[in-house]
Each structure stands twice: as structure tokens, then as C-alpha cells.
PDB file of C-alpha atoms in Angstrom:
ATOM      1  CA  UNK A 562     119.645 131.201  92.473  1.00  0.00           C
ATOM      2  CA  UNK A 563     117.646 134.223  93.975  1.00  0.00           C
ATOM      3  CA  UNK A 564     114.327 133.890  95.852  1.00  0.00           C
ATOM      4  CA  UNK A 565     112.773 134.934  92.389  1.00  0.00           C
ATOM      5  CA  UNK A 566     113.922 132.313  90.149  1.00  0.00           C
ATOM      6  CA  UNK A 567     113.302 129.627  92.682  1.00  0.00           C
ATOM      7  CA  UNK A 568     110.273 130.890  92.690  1.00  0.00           C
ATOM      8  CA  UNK A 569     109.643 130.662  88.714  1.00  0.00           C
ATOM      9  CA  UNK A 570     110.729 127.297  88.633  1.00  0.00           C
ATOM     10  CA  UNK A 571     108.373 126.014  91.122  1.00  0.00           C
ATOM     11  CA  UNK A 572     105.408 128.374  89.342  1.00  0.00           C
ATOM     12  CA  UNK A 573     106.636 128.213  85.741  1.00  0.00           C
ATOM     13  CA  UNK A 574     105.875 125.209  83.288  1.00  0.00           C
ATOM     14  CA  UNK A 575     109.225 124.107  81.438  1.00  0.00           C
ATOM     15  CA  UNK A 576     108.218 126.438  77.913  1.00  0.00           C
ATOM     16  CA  UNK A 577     107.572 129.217  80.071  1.00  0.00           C
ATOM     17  CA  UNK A 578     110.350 128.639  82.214  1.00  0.00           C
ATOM     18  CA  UNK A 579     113.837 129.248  79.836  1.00  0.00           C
ATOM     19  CA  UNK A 580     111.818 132.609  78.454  1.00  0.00           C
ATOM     20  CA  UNK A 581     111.399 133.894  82.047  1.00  0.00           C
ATOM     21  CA  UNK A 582     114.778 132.932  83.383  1.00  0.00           C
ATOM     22  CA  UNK A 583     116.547 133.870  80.117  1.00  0.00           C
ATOM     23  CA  UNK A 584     118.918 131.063  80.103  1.00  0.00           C
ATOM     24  CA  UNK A 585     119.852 129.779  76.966  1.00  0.00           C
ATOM     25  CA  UNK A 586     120.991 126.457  77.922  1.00  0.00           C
ATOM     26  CA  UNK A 587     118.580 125.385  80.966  1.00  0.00           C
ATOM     27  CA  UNK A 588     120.591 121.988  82.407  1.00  0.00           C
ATOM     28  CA  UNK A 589     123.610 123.448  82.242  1.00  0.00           C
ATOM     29  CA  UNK A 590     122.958 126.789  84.140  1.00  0.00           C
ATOM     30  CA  UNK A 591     120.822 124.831  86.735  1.00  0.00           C
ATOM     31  CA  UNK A 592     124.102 122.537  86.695  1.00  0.00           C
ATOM     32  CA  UNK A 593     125.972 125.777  88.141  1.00  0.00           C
ATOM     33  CA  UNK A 594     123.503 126.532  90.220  1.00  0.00           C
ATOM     34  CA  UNK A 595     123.411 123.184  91.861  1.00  0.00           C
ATOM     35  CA  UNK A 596     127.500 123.570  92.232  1.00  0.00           C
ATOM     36  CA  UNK A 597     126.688 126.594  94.271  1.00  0.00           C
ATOM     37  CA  UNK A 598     124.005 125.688  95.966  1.00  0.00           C
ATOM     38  CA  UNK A 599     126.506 122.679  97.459  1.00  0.00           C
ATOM     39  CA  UNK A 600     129.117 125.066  98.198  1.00  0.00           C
ATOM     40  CA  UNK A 601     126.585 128.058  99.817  1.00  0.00           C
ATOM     41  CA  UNK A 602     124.483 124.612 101.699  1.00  0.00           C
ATOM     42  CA  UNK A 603     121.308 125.915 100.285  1.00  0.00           C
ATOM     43  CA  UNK A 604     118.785 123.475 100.426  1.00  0.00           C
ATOM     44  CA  UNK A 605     116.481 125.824  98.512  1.00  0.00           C
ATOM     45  CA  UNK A 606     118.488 126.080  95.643  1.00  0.00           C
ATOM     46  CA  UNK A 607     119.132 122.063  95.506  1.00  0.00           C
ATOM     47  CA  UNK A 608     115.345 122.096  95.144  1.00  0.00           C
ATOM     48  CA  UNK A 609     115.018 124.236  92.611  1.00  0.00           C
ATOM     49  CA  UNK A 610     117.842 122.724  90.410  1.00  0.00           C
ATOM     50  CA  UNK A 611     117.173 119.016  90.612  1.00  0.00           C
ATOM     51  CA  UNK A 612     113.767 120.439  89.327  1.00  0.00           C
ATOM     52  CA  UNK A 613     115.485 121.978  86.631  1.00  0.00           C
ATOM     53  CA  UNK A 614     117.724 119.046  85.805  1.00  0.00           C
ATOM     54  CA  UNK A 615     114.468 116.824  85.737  1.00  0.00           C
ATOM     55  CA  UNK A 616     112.801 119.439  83.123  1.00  0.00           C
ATOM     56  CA  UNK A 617     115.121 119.692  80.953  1.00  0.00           C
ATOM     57  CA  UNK A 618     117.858 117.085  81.298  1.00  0.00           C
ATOM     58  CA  UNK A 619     120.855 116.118  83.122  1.00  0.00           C
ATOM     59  CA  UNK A 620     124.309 114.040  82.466  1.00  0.00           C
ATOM     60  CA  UNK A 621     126.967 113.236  83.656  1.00  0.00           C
ATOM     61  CA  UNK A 622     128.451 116.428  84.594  1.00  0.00           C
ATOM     62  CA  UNK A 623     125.684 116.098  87.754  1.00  0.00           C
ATOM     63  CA  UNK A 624     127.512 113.084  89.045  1.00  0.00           C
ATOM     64  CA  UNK A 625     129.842 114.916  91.536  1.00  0.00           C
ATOM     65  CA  UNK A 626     127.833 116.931  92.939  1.00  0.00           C
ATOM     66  CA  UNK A 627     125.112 114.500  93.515  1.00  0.00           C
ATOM     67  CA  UNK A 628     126.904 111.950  94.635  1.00  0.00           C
ATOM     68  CA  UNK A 629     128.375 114.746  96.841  1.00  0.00           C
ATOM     69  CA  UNK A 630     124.706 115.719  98.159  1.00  0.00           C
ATOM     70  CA  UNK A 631     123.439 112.130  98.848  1.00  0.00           C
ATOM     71  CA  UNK A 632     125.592 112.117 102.258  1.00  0.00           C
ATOM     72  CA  UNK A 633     124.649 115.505 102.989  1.00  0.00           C
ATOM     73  CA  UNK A 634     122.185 116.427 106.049  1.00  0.00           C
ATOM     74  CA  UNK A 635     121.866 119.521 105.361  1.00  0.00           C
ATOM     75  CA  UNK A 636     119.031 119.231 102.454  1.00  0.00           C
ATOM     76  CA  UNK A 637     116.098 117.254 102.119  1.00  0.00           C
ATOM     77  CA  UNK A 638     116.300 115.642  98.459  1.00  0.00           C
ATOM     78  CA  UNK A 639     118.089 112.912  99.075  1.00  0.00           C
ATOM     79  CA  UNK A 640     115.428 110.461  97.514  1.00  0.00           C
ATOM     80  CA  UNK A 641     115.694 112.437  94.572  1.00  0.00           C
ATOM     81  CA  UNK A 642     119.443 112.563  94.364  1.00  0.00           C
ATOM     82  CA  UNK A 643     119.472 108.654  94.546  1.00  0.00           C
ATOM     83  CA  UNK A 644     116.718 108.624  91.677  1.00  0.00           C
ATOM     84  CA  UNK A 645     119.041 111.009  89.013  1.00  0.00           C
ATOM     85  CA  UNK A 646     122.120 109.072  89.579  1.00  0.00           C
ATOM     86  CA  UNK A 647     120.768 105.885  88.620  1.00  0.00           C
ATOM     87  CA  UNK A 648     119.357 107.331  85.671  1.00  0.00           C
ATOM     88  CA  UNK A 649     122.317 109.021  84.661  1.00  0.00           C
ATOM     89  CA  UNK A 650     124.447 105.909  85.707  1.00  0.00           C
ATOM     90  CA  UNK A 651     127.383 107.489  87.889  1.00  0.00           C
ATOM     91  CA  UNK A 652     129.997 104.571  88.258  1.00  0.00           C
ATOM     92  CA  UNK A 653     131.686 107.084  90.739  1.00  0.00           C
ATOM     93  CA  UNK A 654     128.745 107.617  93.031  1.00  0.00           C
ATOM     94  CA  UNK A 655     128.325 103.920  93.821  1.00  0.00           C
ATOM     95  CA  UNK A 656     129.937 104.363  97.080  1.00  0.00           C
ATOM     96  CA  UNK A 657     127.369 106.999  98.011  1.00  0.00           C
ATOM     97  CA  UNK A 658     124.857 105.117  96.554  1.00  0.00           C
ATOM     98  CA  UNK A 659     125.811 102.196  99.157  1.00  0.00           C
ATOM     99  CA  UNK A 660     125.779 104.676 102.133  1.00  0.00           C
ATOM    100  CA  UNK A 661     122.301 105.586 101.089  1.00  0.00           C
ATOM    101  CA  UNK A 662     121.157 101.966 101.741  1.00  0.00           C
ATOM    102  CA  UNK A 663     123.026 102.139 105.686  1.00  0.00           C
ATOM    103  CA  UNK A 664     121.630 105.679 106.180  1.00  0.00           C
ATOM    104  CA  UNK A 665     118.229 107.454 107.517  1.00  0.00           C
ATOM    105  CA  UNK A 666     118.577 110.732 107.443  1.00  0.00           C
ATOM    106  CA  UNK A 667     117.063 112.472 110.832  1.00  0.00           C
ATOM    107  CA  UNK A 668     113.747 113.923 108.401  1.00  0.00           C
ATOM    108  CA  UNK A 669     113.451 110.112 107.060  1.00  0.00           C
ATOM    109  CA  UNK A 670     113.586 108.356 110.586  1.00  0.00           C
ATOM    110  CA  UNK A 671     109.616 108.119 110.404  1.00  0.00           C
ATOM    111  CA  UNK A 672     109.815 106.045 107.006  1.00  0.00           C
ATOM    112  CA  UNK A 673     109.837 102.374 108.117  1.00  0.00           C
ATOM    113  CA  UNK A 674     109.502 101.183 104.440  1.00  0.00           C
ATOM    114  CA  UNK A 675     113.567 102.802 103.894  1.00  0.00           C
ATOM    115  CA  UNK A 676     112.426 104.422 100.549  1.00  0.00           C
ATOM    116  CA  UNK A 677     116.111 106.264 100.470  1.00  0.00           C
ATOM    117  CA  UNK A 678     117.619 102.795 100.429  1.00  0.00           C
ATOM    118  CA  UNK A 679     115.351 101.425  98.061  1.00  0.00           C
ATOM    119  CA  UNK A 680     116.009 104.209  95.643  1.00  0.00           C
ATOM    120  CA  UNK A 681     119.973 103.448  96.221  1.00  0.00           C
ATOM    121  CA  UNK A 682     119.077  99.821  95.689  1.00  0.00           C
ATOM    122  CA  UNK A 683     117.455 100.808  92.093  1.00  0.00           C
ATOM    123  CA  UNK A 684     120.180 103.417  91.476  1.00  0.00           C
ATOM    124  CA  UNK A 685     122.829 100.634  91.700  1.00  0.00           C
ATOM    125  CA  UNK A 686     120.963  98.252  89.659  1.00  0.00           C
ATOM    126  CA  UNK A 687     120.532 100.722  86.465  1.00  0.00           C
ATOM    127  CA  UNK A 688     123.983 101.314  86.591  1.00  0.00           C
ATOM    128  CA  UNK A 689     126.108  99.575  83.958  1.00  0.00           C
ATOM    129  CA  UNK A 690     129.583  98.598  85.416  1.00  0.00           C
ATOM    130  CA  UNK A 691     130.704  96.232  88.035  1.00  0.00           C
ATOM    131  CA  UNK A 692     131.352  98.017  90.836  1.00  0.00           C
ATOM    132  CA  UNK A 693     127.372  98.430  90.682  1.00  0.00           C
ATOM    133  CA  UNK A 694     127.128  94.989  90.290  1.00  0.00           C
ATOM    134  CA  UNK A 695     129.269  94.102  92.888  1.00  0.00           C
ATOM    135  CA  UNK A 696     127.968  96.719  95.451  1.00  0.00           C
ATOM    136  CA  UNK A 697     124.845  95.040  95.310  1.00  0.00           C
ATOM    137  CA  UNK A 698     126.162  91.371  95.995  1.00  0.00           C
ATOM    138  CA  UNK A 699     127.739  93.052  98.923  1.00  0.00           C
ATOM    139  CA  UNK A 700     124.383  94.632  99.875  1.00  0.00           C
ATOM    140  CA  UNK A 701     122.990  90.893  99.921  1.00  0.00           C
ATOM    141  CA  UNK A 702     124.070  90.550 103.607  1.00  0.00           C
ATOM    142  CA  UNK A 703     122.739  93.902 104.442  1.00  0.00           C
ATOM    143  CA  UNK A 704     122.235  94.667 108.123  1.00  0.00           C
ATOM    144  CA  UNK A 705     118.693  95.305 107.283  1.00  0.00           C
ATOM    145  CA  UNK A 706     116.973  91.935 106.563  1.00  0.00           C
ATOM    146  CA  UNK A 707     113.748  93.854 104.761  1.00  0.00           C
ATOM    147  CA  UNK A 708     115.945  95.359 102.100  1.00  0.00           C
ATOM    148  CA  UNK A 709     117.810  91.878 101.499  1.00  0.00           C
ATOM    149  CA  UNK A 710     114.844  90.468  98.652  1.00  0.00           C
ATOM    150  CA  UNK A 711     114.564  94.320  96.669  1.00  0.00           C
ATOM    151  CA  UNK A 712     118.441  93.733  96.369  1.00  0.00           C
ATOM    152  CA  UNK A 713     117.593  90.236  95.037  1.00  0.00           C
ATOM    153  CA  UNK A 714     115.609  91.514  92.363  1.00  0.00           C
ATOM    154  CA  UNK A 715     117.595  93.850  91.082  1.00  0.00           C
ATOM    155  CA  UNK A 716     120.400  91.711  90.625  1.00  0.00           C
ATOM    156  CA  UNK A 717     118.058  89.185  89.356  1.00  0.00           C
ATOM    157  CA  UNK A 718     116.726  91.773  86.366  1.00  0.00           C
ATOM    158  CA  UNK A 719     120.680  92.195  85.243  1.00  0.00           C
ATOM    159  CA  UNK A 720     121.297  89.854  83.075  1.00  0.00           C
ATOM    160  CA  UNK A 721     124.857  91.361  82.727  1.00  0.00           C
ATOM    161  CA  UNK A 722     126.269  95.101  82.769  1.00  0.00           C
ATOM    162  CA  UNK A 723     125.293  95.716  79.048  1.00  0.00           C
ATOM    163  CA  UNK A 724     121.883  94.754  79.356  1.00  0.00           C
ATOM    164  CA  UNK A 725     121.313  97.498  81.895  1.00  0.00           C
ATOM    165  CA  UNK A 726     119.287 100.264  80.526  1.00  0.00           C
ATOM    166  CA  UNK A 727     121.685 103.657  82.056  1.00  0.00           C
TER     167      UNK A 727
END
């Protein structure tokens, strides 16, 4: 994504922003653009696109990649990332979702209240399959005492893995 378009995106509001970029299909061009971004380490870019993918939608294509950027240092959206995979409910990224609880990335060491984590936490809980579940019954003996009641809850609020809203 050039300098430019990054800088209609954060500039633009969403109607104005598919006429200026002329991009048909918004999500999935800021899709390819997030796939490069990875691949180029562009934190810039990974901006930019999550925006995008917030505008105007994102699935399960994203997954990869997301999960991909959550253990990445390079980038500062990690809080983010954690927040779209929940909602789009990536069964794959629960390992990285996990991490996310264990680590503080060096621009997050100031946050005492672990909001990465606690995103992870609500990531895992919106997710509708087992290993979610499981993950967090795991993350009941986490090394981190503070996070052990959040974890609670969100099991507590599954009543099973259908009655998660993905």
C-alpha cells in the first residue's frame, strides 16, 4: 500500500474511501495488502489494512495472517489482531491466541492491566470449538494470577461451543 493510500484510509470516511482508492471489492484488496504487508514487515501497512478490514469486513481468509501477526514484534497492532480473530472465530489461531496471554510485547511492558492478554482471553472465549474451550481451562492455572478470574468468566458465559456468538 503506498504512502498515499495509507494516507486516504486514515483521512477518508468508508463511502469516500472505495471511490478514492478505486477498489471494487474493499476487504478483499486490503486482505492482499495485509499478506504483503506481513511478508514486506510493514507495520504501516498492517495499520492501514486492519482499518480497512474493520470498515468494511473481514472473514476467514484473515485468519493466517493474523494469527501470523499476533507473535510478531515487529508491528504495533497486536491488541487489534487479538480483537478480529475472536470476532471472526479462527479455530487455527488459538495457539497464538494463547501466546498472547504469556506475552508483553516490549511497546506493552508499561501496561500493568495486560490488555493484550485480556483481548486473547475474549478472543478465545467467542470462539466456537473446543480447542478454544479447552485453551482456556488450560489458561485457568495461568502464571499470571490477575488474569486467572477474566478467564473464569469467559468460560463461565459459554454455556457450550454453539452458544458462542463467532
Amino acid at each position: 500500500m503506498s504512502p498515499d493510500q495509507q494516507h486516504l484510509v486514515f483521512t477518508l470516511g468508508k463511502h469516500d474511501l472505495a471511490d478514492a482508492l478505486g477498489v471494487g471489492d474493499v476487504s478483499s484488496w486490503a486482505w492482499e495488502e495485509l499478506a504483503g504487508a506481513r511478508s514486506a514487515q510493514d507495520p504501516a501497512t498492517v495499520e492501514a489494512s486492519l482499518k480497512l478490514g474493520d470498515a468494511f469486513g473481514y472473514d476467514h481468509r484473515w485468519c493466517d495472517p493474523l494469527a501470523d501477526l499476533l507473535g510478531q514484534d515487529w508491528h504495533t497492532r497486536h491488541e487489534d489482531v487479538a480483537f478480529m480473530l475472536g470476532r471472526v472465530g479462527c479455530v487455527d489461531a488459538v495457539p497464538a491466541l494463547v501466546g498472547a496471554t504469556r506475552w508483553v510485547p516490549d511497546y506493552l511492558d508499561y501496561d500493568e492491566s495486560r490488555q493484550l492478554a485480556v483481548k486473547a482471553i475474549h478472543s478465545l472465549g467467542r470462539i466456537p470449538a473446543d480447542e478454544a474451550r479447552d485453551a482456556l481451562q488450560a489458561l485457568l492455572s495461568h502464571e499470571d494470577h490477575a488474569l486467572r478470574p477474566r478467564v473464569r468468566r469467559v468460560l463461565d458465559r459459554r454455556t457450550d461451543v454453539e452458544g458462542v456468538d463467532p
